[in-house]
mmCIF file of C-alpha atoms and ligand atoms in Angstrom:
data_model
loop_
_atom_site.group_PDB
_atom_site.id
_atom_site.type_symbol
_atom_site.label_atom_id
_atom_site.label_comp_id
_atom_site.label_asym_id
_atom_site.label_seq_id
_atom_site.Cartn_x
_atom_site.Cartn_y
_atom_site.Cartn_z
ATOM 1 C CA UNK A 1 91.334 186.597 336.224
ATOM 2 C CA UNK A 2 89.382 187.639 333.125
ATOM 3 C CA UNK A 3 89.321 191.257 331.964
ATOM 4 C CA UNK A 4 86.815 192.794 329.561
ATOM 5 C CA UNK A 5 88.170 195.976 327.948
ATOM 6 C CA UNK A 6 86.596 198.667 325.802
ATOM 7 C CA UNK A 7 88.326 201.220 323.586
ATOM 8 C CA UNK A 8 86.532 204.276 322.164
ATOM 9 C CA UNK A 9 89.060 207.110 322.447
ATOM 10 C CA UNK A 10 88.958 208.272 318.831
ATOM 11 C CA UNK A 11 87.624 206.587 315.694
ATOM 12 C CA UNK A 12 88.097 202.889 316.430
ATOM 13 C CA UNK A 13 85.587 200.923 318.495
ATOM 14 C CA UNK A 14 87.203 197.938 320.173
ATOM 15 C CA UNK A 15 86.278 195.239 322.664
ATOM 16 C CA UNK A 16 88.658 192.609 324.073
ATOM 17 C CA UNK A 17 88.846 189.880 326.710
ATOM 18 C CA UNK A 18 92.109 188.743 328.283
ATOM 19 C CA UNK A 19 92.838 186.312 331.094
ATOM 20 C CA UNK A 20 96.641 186.553 331.235
ATOM 21 C CA UNK A 21 96.991 183.890 328.540
ATOM 22 C CA UNK A 22 94.214 184.004 325.981
ATOM 23 C CA UNK A 23 93.372 187.197 324.164
ATOM 24 C CA UNK A 24 90.362 187.788 321.931
ATOM 25 C CA UNK A 25 89.498 191.137 320.432
ATOM 26 C CA UNK A 26 87.201 192.704 317.879
ATOM 27 C CA UNK A 27 87.645 196.060 316.228
ATOM 28 C CA UNK A 28 85.611 198.378 314.058
ATOM 29 C CA UNK A 29 87.402 201.232 312.258
ATOM 30 C CA UNK A 30 85.048 204.077 311.447
ATOM 31 C CA UNK A 31 85.326 204.810 307.749
ATOM 32 C CA UNK A 32 82.774 207.610 307.738
ATOM 33 C CA UNK A 33 85.428 210.294 308.444
ATOM 34 C CA UNK A 34 87.433 209.789 305.246
ATOM 35 C CA UNK A 35 85.228 212.097 303.187
ATOM 36 C CA UNK A 36 85.749 214.929 305.712
ATOM 37 C CA UNK A 37 89.547 214.667 305.652
ATOM 38 C CA UNK A 38 89.755 214.033 309.410
ATOM 39 C CA UNK A 39 87.827 212.743 312.420
ATOM 40 C CA UNK A 40 84.538 214.563 313.090
ATOM 41 C CA UNK A 41 84.055 214.200 316.876
ATOM 42 C CA UNK A 42 80.237 214.194 316.942
ATOM 43 C CA UNK A 43 80.035 211.587 314.192
ATOM 44 C CA UNK A 44 82.671 209.496 315.987
ATOM 45 C CA UNK A 45 80.655 209.416 319.252
ATOM 46 C CA UNK A 46 77.474 208.425 317.435
ATOM 47 C CA UNK A 47 79.258 205.668 315.535
ATOM 48 C CA UNK A 48 80.677 204.274 318.803
ATOM 49 C CA UNK A 49 77.118 204.151 320.213
ATOM 50 C CA UNK A 50 75.973 202.303 317.119
ATOM 51 C CA UNK A 51 78.754 199.689 317.124
ATOM 52 C CA UNK A 52 79.681 199.049 320.760
ATOM 53 C CA UNK A 53 76.889 196.649 321.729
ATOM 54 C CA UNK A 54 77.025 194.619 318.472
ATOM 55 C CA UNK A 55 80.791 194.253 318.953
ATOM 56 C CA UNK A 56 80.348 193.074 322.537
ATOM 57 C CA UNK A 57 77.820 190.497 321.334
ATOM 58 C CA UNK A 58 80.209 189.425 318.587
ATOM 59 C CA UNK A 59 82.964 188.845 321.144
ATOM 60 C CA UNK A 60 81.018 187.326 324.030
ATOM 61 C CA UNK A 61 77.877 185.272 324.334
ATOM 62 C CA UNK A 62 75.527 186.504 327.120
ATOM 63 C CA UNK A 63 76.336 183.491 329.315
ATOM 64 C CA UNK A 64 80.052 184.396 329.176
ATOM 65 C CA UNK A 65 79.466 187.781 330.820
ATOM 66 C CA UNK A 66 79.193 186.535 334.414
ATOM 67 C CA UNK A 67 82.639 184.901 334.059
ATOM 68 C CA UNK A 68 84.234 188.329 333.611
ATOM 69 C CA UNK A 69 86.130 189.471 336.726
ATOM 70 C CA UNK A 70 87.142 193.024 335.818
ATOM 71 C CA UNK A 71 85.713 195.646 333.448
ATOM 72 C CA UNK A 72 88.005 198.269 331.910
ATOM 73 C CA UNK A 73 87.750 201.116 329.430
ATOM 74 C CA UNK A 74 89.975 203.833 328.016
ATOM 75 C CA UNK A 75 89.791 206.876 330.288
ATOM 76 C CA UNK A 76 91.820 209.312 328.155
ATOM 77 C CA UNK A 77 93.439 211.085 326.452
ATOM 78 C CA UNK A 78 91.100 211.256 323.458
ATOM 79 C CA UNK A 79 87.944 212.901 322.170
ATOM 80 C CA UNK A 80 85.675 213.508 325.153
ATOM 81 C CA UNK A 81 82.447 212.503 323.376
ATOM 82 C CA UNK A 82 83.997 209.266 322.139
ATOM 83 C CA UNK A 83 85.587 208.473 325.495
ATOM 84 C CA UNK A 84 82.292 209.013 327.311
ATOM 85 C CA UNK A 85 80.498 206.411 325.197
ATOM 86 C CA UNK A 86 82.886 203.553 326.065
ATOM 87 C CA UNK A 87 83.674 204.763 329.588
ATOM 88 C CA UNK A 88 80.025 205.200 330.566
ATOM 89 C CA UNK A 89 79.101 201.877 328.990
ATOM 90 C CA UNK A 90 81.883 200.037 330.839
ATOM 91 C CA UNK A 91 81.092 201.660 334.178
ATOM 92 C CA UNK A 92 77.405 200.743 333.836
ATOM 93 C CA UNK A 93 78.394 197.175 333.071
ATOM 94 C CA UNK A 94 80.691 197.076 336.117
ATOM 95 C CA UNK A 95 77.879 198.446 338.279
ATOM 96 C CA UNK A 96 75.298 196.005 336.939
ATOM 97 C CA UNK A 97 77.581 192.964 337.208
ATOM 98 C CA UNK A 98 79.091 194.165 340.512
ATOM 99 C CA UNK A 99 82.639 193.866 339.163
ATOM 100 C CA UNK A 100 85.655 196.090 339.821
ATOM 101 C CA UNK A 101 86.410 198.782 337.244
ATOM 102 C CA UNK A 102 89.660 200.160 335.791
ATOM 103 C CA UNK A 103 90.001 203.333 333.703
ATOM 104 C CA UNK A 104 93.002 202.891 331.423
ATOM 105 C CA UNK A 105 95.390 205.590 330.196
ATOM 106 C CA UNK A 106 95.389 205.399 326.391
ATOM 107 C CA UNK A 107 99.093 206.282 326.127
ATOM 108 C CA UNK A 108 100.053 203.581 328.593
ATOM 109 C CA UNK A 109 97.868 201.155 326.630
ATOM 110 C CA UNK A 110 99.909 201.917 323.484
ATOM 111 C CA UNK A 111 103.055 200.988 325.453
ATOM 112 C CA UNK A 112 101.399 197.763 326.585
ATOM 113 C CA UNK A 113 100.572 196.941 322.954
ATOM 114 C CA UNK A 114 104.226 195.853 322.766
ATOM 115 C CA UNK A 115 103.378 193.000 325.140
ATOM 116 C CA UNK A 116 100.560 191.592 322.995
ATOM 117 C CA UNK A 117 102.856 189.620 320.693
ATOM 118 C CA UNK A 118 106.270 189.780 322.417
ATOM 119 C CA UNK A 119 107.900 188.879 325.702
ATOM 120 C CA UNK A 120 108.929 192.496 326.057
ATOM 121 C CA UNK A 121 111.482 192.914 328.806
ATOM 122 C CA UNK A 122 112.239 196.170 330.592
ATOM 123 C CA UNK A 123 114.036 198.517 330.515
ATOM 124 C CA UNK A 124 113.610 199.699 326.928
ATOM 125 C CA UNK A 125 113.592 202.939 325.000
ATOM 126 C CA UNK A 126 110.069 203.555 323.745
ATOM 127 C CA UNK A 127 108.955 205.800 320.927
ATOM 128 C CA UNK A 128 105.214 206.357 321.090
ATOM 129 C CA UNK A 129 104.113 207.934 317.815
ATOM 130 C CA UNK A 130 100.405 208.333 317.170
ATOM 131 C CA UNK A 131 97.955 210.814 315.715
ATOM 132 C CA UNK A 132 97.807 212.756 318.982
ATOM 133 C CA UNK A 133 101.200 212.140 320.628
ATOM 134 C CA UNK A 134 104.916 211.863 319.963
ATOM 135 C CA UNK A 135 106.745 210.833 323.108
ATOM 136 C CA UNK A 136 110.234 209.411 323.557
ATOM 137 C CA UNK A 137 110.726 207.697 326.910
ATOM 138 C CA UNK A 138 112.469 204.995 328.863
ATOM 139 C CA UNK A 139 110.137 202.295 330.132
ATOM 140 C CA UNK A 140 112.111 201.542 333.305
ATOM 141 C CA UNK A 141 109.604 198.889 334.265
ATOM 142 C CA UNK A 142 105.942 198.318 333.422
ATOM 143 C CA UNK A 143 104.056 201.158 335.067
ATOM 144 C CA UNK A 144 107.159 203.372 335.439
ATOM 145 C CA UNK A 145 108.019 205.725 332.584
ATOM 146 C CA UNK A 146 110.745 208.351 332.286
ATOM 147 C CA UNK A 147 109.875 210.845 329.570
ATOM 148 C CA UNK A 148 112.871 212.096 327.583
ATOM 149 C CA UNK A 149 111.168 214.352 325.049
ATOM 150 C CA UNK A 150 107.951 215.171 323.228
ATOM 151 C CA UNK A 151 106.840 217.045 320.170
ATOM 152 C CA UNK A 152 106.734 220.810 320.564
ATOM 153 C CA UNK A 153 103.862 221.153 318.083
ATOM 154 C CA UNK A 154 102.176 218.538 315.889
ATOM 155 C CA UNK A 155 102.262 214.823 316.627
ATOM 156 C CA UNK A 156 104.020 212.681 314.011
ATOM 157 C CA UNK A 157 100.775 211.085 312.807
ATOM 158 C CA UNK A 158 99.089 214.475 312.710
ATOM 159 C CA UNK A 159 101.864 215.748 310.419
ATOM 160 C CA UNK A 160 101.355 212.747 308.106
ATOM 161 C CA UNK A 161 97.602 213.452 308.114
ATOM 162 C CA UNK A 162 98.007 217.180 307.364
ATOM 163 C CA UNK A 163 100.533 216.704 304.560
ATOM 164 C CA UNK A 164 98.369 213.958 303.086
ATOM 165 C CA UNK A 165 95.363 216.270 303.067
ATOM 166 C CA UNK A 166 97.433 219.063 301.478
ATOM 167 C CA UNK A 167 98.653 216.929 298.576
ATOM 168 C CA UNK A 168 95.222 215.370 298.087
ATOM 169 C CA UNK A 169 95.781 211.877 299.487
ATOM 170 C CA UNK A 170 93.054 212.009 302.120
ATOM 171 C CA UNK A 171 92.612 210.558 305.615
ATOM 172 C CA UNK A 172 94.184 208.687 307.358
ATOM 173 C CA UNK A 173 97.348 210.168 305.961
ATOM 174 C CA UNK A 174 100.005 207.792 307.282
ATOM 175 C CA UNK A 175 99.138 204.746 305.181
ATOM 176 C CA UNK A 176 98.326 206.938 302.141
ATOM 177 C CA UNK A 177 101.672 208.765 302.282
ATOM 178 C CA UNK A 178 103.532 205.501 302.847
ATOM 179 C CA UNK A 179 101.880 203.931 299.803
ATOM 180 C CA UNK A 180 102.410 206.931 297.501
ATOM 181 C CA UNK A 181 106.039 207.176 298.683
ATOM 182 C CA UNK A 182 106.802 203.708 297.297
ATOM 183 C CA UNK A 183 106.774 205.190 293.778
ATOM 184 C CA UNK A 184 108.601 208.388 294.736
ATOM 185 C CA UNK A 185 112.140 209.665 295.176
ATOM 186 C CA UNK A 186 112.872 210.595 298.817
ATOM 187 C CA UNK A 187 115.582 213.010 297.669
ATOM 188 C CA UNK A 188 113.431 214.834 295.100
ATOM 189 C CA UNK A 189 112.662 217.682 297.510
ATOM 190 C CA UNK A 190 115.377 218.684 300.005
ATOM 191 C CA UNK A 191 113.048 219.409 302.941
ATOM 192 C CA UNK A 192 114.674 220.156 306.303
ATOM 193 C CA UNK A 193 114.952 217.437 308.946
ATOM 194 C CA UNK A 194 113.772 219.118 312.147
ATOM 195 C CA UNK A 195 116.190 218.752 315.072
ATOM 196 C CA UNK A 196 115.144 220.787 318.134
ATOM 197 C CA UNK A 197 117.533 220.689 321.120
ATOM 198 C CA UNK A 198 117.618 217.659 323.390
ATOM 199 C CA UNK A 199 114.989 215.000 322.856
ATOM 200 C CA UNK A 200 112.177 217.282 321.792
ATOM 201 C CA UNK A 201 110.709 217.002 318.321
ATOM 202 C CA UNK A 202 108.855 219.339 315.973
ATOM 203 C CA UNK A 203 106.922 219.087 312.725
ATOM 204 C CA UNK A 204 105.917 222.690 312.022
ATOM 205 C CA UNK A 205 109.027 223.625 309.968
ATOM 206 C CA UNK A 206 108.866 220.496 307.837
ATOM 207 C CA UNK A 207 105.126 220.919 307.301
ATOM 208 C CA UNK A 208 105.578 224.539 306.210
ATOM 209 C CA UNK A 209 108.392 223.554 303.847
ATOM 210 C CA UNK A 210 106.087 221.031 302.167
ATOM 211 C CA UNK A 211 103.314 223.640 301.949
ATOM 212 C CA UNK A 212 105.533 226.298 300.309
ATOM 213 C CA UNK A 213 107.013 223.793 297.872
ATOM 214 C CA UNK A 214 103.560 222.528 296.937
ATOM 215 C CA UNK A 215 102.182 226.038 296.393
ATOM 216 C CA UNK A 216 104.936 226.761 293.855
ATOM 217 C CA UNK A 217 104.146 223.698 291.723
ATOM 218 C CA UNK A 218 102.112 223.963 288.508
ATOM 219 C CA UNK A 219 98.673 222.229 288.479
ATOM 220 C CA UNK A 220 100.147 219.337 286.467
ATOM 221 C CA UNK A 221 103.158 219.006 288.792
ATOM 222 C CA UNK A 222 100.769 218.965 291.770
ATOM 223 C CA UNK A 223 99.540 215.650 290.370
ATOM 224 C CA UNK A 224 102.762 214.230 288.897
ATOM 225 C CA UNK A 225 104.900 215.016 291.935
ATOM 226 C CA UNK A 226 102.648 213.401 294.553
ATOM 227 C CA UNK A 227 104.898 210.326 294.985
ATOM 228 C CA UNK A 228 108.049 212.493 295.254
ATOM 229 C CA UNK A 229 106.380 214.840 297.756
ATOM 230 C CA UNK A 230 105.174 211.889 299.831
ATOM 231 C CA UNK A 231 108.560 210.135 299.747
ATOM 232 C CA UNK A 232 110.506 213.294 300.588
ATOM 233 C CA UNK A 233 108.197 214.254 303.450
ATOM 234 C CA UNK A 234 108.231 210.726 304.855
ATOM 235 C CA UNK A 235 112.028 210.578 304.631
ATOM 236 C CA UNK A 236 112.528 213.731 306.724
ATOM 237 C CA UNK A 237 109.657 213.065 309.127
ATOM 238 C CA UNK A 238 111.046 209.619 309.940
ATOM 239 C CA UNK A 239 114.656 210.838 309.981
ATOM 240 C CA UNK A 240 113.846 213.159 312.887
ATOM 241 C CA UNK A 241 112.389 210.263 314.901
ATOM 242 C CA UNK A 242 115.439 208.141 314.149
ATOM 243 C CA UNK A 243 117.873 210.922 315.157
ATOM 244 C CA UNK A 244 116.192 211.236 318.561
ATOM 245 C CA UNK A 245 115.944 207.489 319.014
ATOM 246 C CA UNK A 246 119.639 207.104 318.196
ATOM 247 C CA UNK A 247 120.538 209.771 320.730
ATOM 248 C CA UNK A 248 118.388 208.042 323.390
ATOM 249 C CA UNK A 249 119.994 204.646 322.746
ATOM 250 C CA UNK A 250 123.473 206.196 322.929
ATOM 251 C CA UNK A 251 122.885 208.273 326.046
ATOM 252 C CA UNK A 252 120.921 205.740 328.090
ATOM 253 C CA UNK A 253 123.010 202.755 327.011
ATOM 254 C CA UNK A 254 119.746 200.826 326.467
ATOM 255 C CA UNK A 255 119.529 199.279 323.022
ATOM 256 C CA UNK A 256 116.221 197.479 323.363
ATOM 257 C CA UNK A 257 113.696 199.612 321.495
ATOM 258 C CA UNK A 258 109.894 199.602 321.354
ATOM 259 C CA UNK A 259 107.981 201.428 318.626
ATOM 260 C CA UNK A 260 104.310 201.927 319.273
ATOM 261 C CA UNK A 261 101.256 203.951 318.160
ATOM 262 C CA UNK A 262 99.815 204.337 314.659
ATOM 263 C CA UNK A 263 103.020 205.658 313.087
ATOM 264 C CA UNK A 264 104.906 202.565 314.329
ATOM 265 C CA UNK A 265 103.177 200.819 311.415
ATOM 266 C CA UNK A 266 105.436 202.803 309.078
ATOM 267 C CA UNK A 267 107.861 200.518 307.196
ATOM 268 C CA UNK A 268 110.625 203.084 306.817
ATOM 269 C CA UNK A 269 110.598 203.846 310.554
ATOM 270 C CA UNK A 270 110.755 200.138 311.368
ATOM 271 C CA UNK A 271 113.542 199.519 308.864
ATOM 272 C CA UNK A 272 115.742 202.372 310.075
ATOM 273 C CA UNK A 273 115.098 201.567 313.748
ATOM 274 C CA UNK A 274 116.490 198.062 313.165
ATOM 275 C CA UNK A 275 119.891 199.664 312.596
ATOM 276 C CA UNK A 276 119.867 201.088 316.144
ATOM 277 C CA UNK A 277 119.350 198.001 318.289
ATOM 278 C CA UNK A 278 116.946 195.195 319.101
ATOM 279 C CA UNK A 279 113.614 196.519 317.888
ATOM 280 C CA UNK A 280 110.073 195.474 318.774
ATOM 281 C CA UNK A 281 106.778 196.730 317.406
ATOM 282 C CA UNK A 282 103.242 195.409 317.349
ATOM 283 C CA UNK A 283 101.778 194.058 314.123
ATOM 284 C CA UNK A 284 99.956 196.791 312.190
ATOM 285 C CA UNK A 285 96.517 196.132 313.644
ATOM 286 C CA UNK A 286 97.849 196.614 317.175
ATOM 287 C CA UNK A 287 99.862 199.764 316.314
ATOM 288 C CA UNK A 288 96.675 201.757 315.778
ATOM 289 C CA UNK A 289 93.981 201.983 318.461
ATOM 290 C CA UNK A 290 92.515 198.695 319.677
ATOM 291 C CA UNK A 291 90.993 197.173 322.819
ATOM 292 C CA UNK A 292 93.583 194.389 323.186
ATOM 293 C CA UNK A 293 96.172 196.848 324.501
ATOM 294 C CA UNK A 294 93.588 198.240 326.941
ATOM 295 C CA UNK A 295 92.897 194.722 328.215
ATOM 296 C CA UNK A 296 96.604 193.997 328.802
ATOM 297 C CA UNK A 297 97.080 197.258 330.693
ATOM 298 C CA UNK A 298 93.995 196.653 332.831
ATOM 299 C CA UNK A 299 95.146 193.090 333.534
ATOM 300 C CA UNK A 300 98.469 194.456 334.828
ATOM 301 C CA UNK A 301 96.721 196.844 337.256
ATOM 302 C CA UNK A 302 94.130 194.246 338.250
ATOM 303 C CA UNK A 303 96.971 191.905 339.246
ATOM 304 C CA UNK A 304 98.285 194.683 341.484
ATOM 305 C CA UNK A 305 94.821 195.179 342.958
ATOM 306 C CA UNK A 306 94.598 198.762 341.656
ATOM 307 C CA UNK A 307 91.031 199.630 340.696
ATOM 308 C CA UNK A 308 88.989 202.798 340.262
ATOM 309 C CA UNK A 309 85.845 203.830 342.068
ATOM 310 C CA UNK A 310 82.860 204.207 339.745
ATOM 311 C CA UNK A 311 82.839 207.996 340.188
ATOM 312 C CA UNK A 312 86.121 208.233 338.214
ATOM 313 C CA UNK A 313 85.727 210.557 335.231
ATOM 314 C CA UNK A 314 86.963 210.238 331.665
ATOM 315 C CA UNK A 315 89.750 212.750 331.033
ATOM 316 C CA UNK A 316 90.359 213.976 327.443
ATOM 317 C CA UNK A 317 93.803 215.356 328.361
ATOM 318 C CA UNK A 318 95.083 212.629 330.667
ATOM 319 C CA UNK A 319 98.888 212.414 330.563
ATOM 320 C CA UNK A 320 101.264 209.532 331.228
HETATM 321 O O1 KG4 B 1 97.485 205.311 317.491
HETATM 322 P P1 KG4 B 1 96.499 205.805 316.511
HETATM 323 O O2 KG4 B 1 95.540 204.823 315.886
HETATM 324 O O3 KG4 B 1 95.567 206.915 317.098
HETATM 325 C C1 KG4 B 1 95.944 207.851 318.056
HETATM 326 O O4 KG4 B 1 95.996 207.481 319.253
HETATM 327 O O5 KG4 B 1 96.223 208.972 317.618
HETATM 328 O O6 KG4 B 1 97.336 206.557 315.369
HETATM 329 C C2 KG4 B 1 96.737 207.080 314.231
HETATM 330 C C3 KG4 B 1 97.803 207.834 313.442
HETATM 331 C C4 KG4 B 1 97.228 208.618 312.266
HETATM 332 O O7 KG4 B 1 97.720 209.934 312.335
HETATM 333 C C5 KG4 B 1 97.769 207.872 311.054
HETATM 334 O O8 KG4 B 1 97.977 208.702 309.923
HETATM 335 C C6 KG4 B 1 99.076 207.319 311.576
HETATM 336 O O9 KG4 B 1 98.786 206.934 312.913
HETATM 337 N N1 KG4 B 1 99.538 206.158 310.815
HETATM 338 C C7 KG4 B 1 100.689 206.118 310.099
HETATM 339 C C8 KG4 B 1 100.715 204.861 309.454
HETATM 340 N N2 KG4 B 1 99.585 204.169 309.798
HETATM 341 C C9 KG4 B 1 98.866 204.985 310.640
HETATM 342 N N3 KG4 B 1 101.671 207.019 309.952
HETATM 343 C C10 KG4 B 1 102.712 206.686 309.146
HETATM 344 N N4 KG4 B 1 102.800 205.523 308.483
HETATM 345 C C11 KG4 B 1 101.834 204.578 308.612
HETATM 346 N N5 KG4 B 1 101.923 203.428 307.949
HETATM 347 ZN ZN1 ZN B 2 96.085 205.852 320.026
#
């Protein structure tokens, strides 16, 4: 069974084919948003429209299309305009080729990204950390998730993006903070490590602490202290994730861990997580949004014979 999958939930346009064994995928990361300091939804939708067809042609020759058995696309959560481009395109293709269609949950696709390069066995504790979500869960089996805790305010990636913008490092913030932090001292600024009760997480206190500290710096310090600010923020932001992960491993007795989502690309998070158990994460290109993870998720549901009717709608706030 061969699945064609499309991803357009935010600012990456992706197309992939997967047949249970061979995976091919192409990806275009929209760079146009950098100068605005964050994703501009209208520009994102237009860029998806511009790139989707050329990417499909890059991946598949026209005579390969009839050999596709299932068409899939990200259904949500995400930016509604962006979702509609890929979702509408994929549904039209399914209609024209008379193939079954699957709308894929973007969060579940991030979990499935762990299967792209690893024989990932269940159960495992999964930390899904992206620009829009921060969820700690137990993946009891593929398709069955027990949520332990979530962020009460900003997502982890969102906090990286906001702090990066504040200290002048631009968008996307995660990689920029990580790079600047390499030259900095993580103990230079004693920011608080947030620790809400239970498994929940929060970034508002840490973010405010960085803001107040930054406002008190002289114009010269605002430049000289960038590496120290980045390293100190990263240290405390990651420490919170590790505290919750450690608690989950201890309380569930499961020491197989999966890190996924854009922030799972972070080296410090990966390094510290290795101290807690057997850790898996996708390579960097599959941590951030891509169509390969959508294809694997769709393949799983196609095997179970679970498809959507073509009147299914994209849902910007779809949950797990
Ligand atoms: O999964 P993703 O591509 O999109 C969403 O579904 O949100 O994640 C993007 C997020 C951005 O907030 C970005 O700053 C963050 O992941 N990110 C990182 C790193 N690389 C990307 N955060 C920390 N360290 C990184 N190396
Ligand atoms: Zn994502």
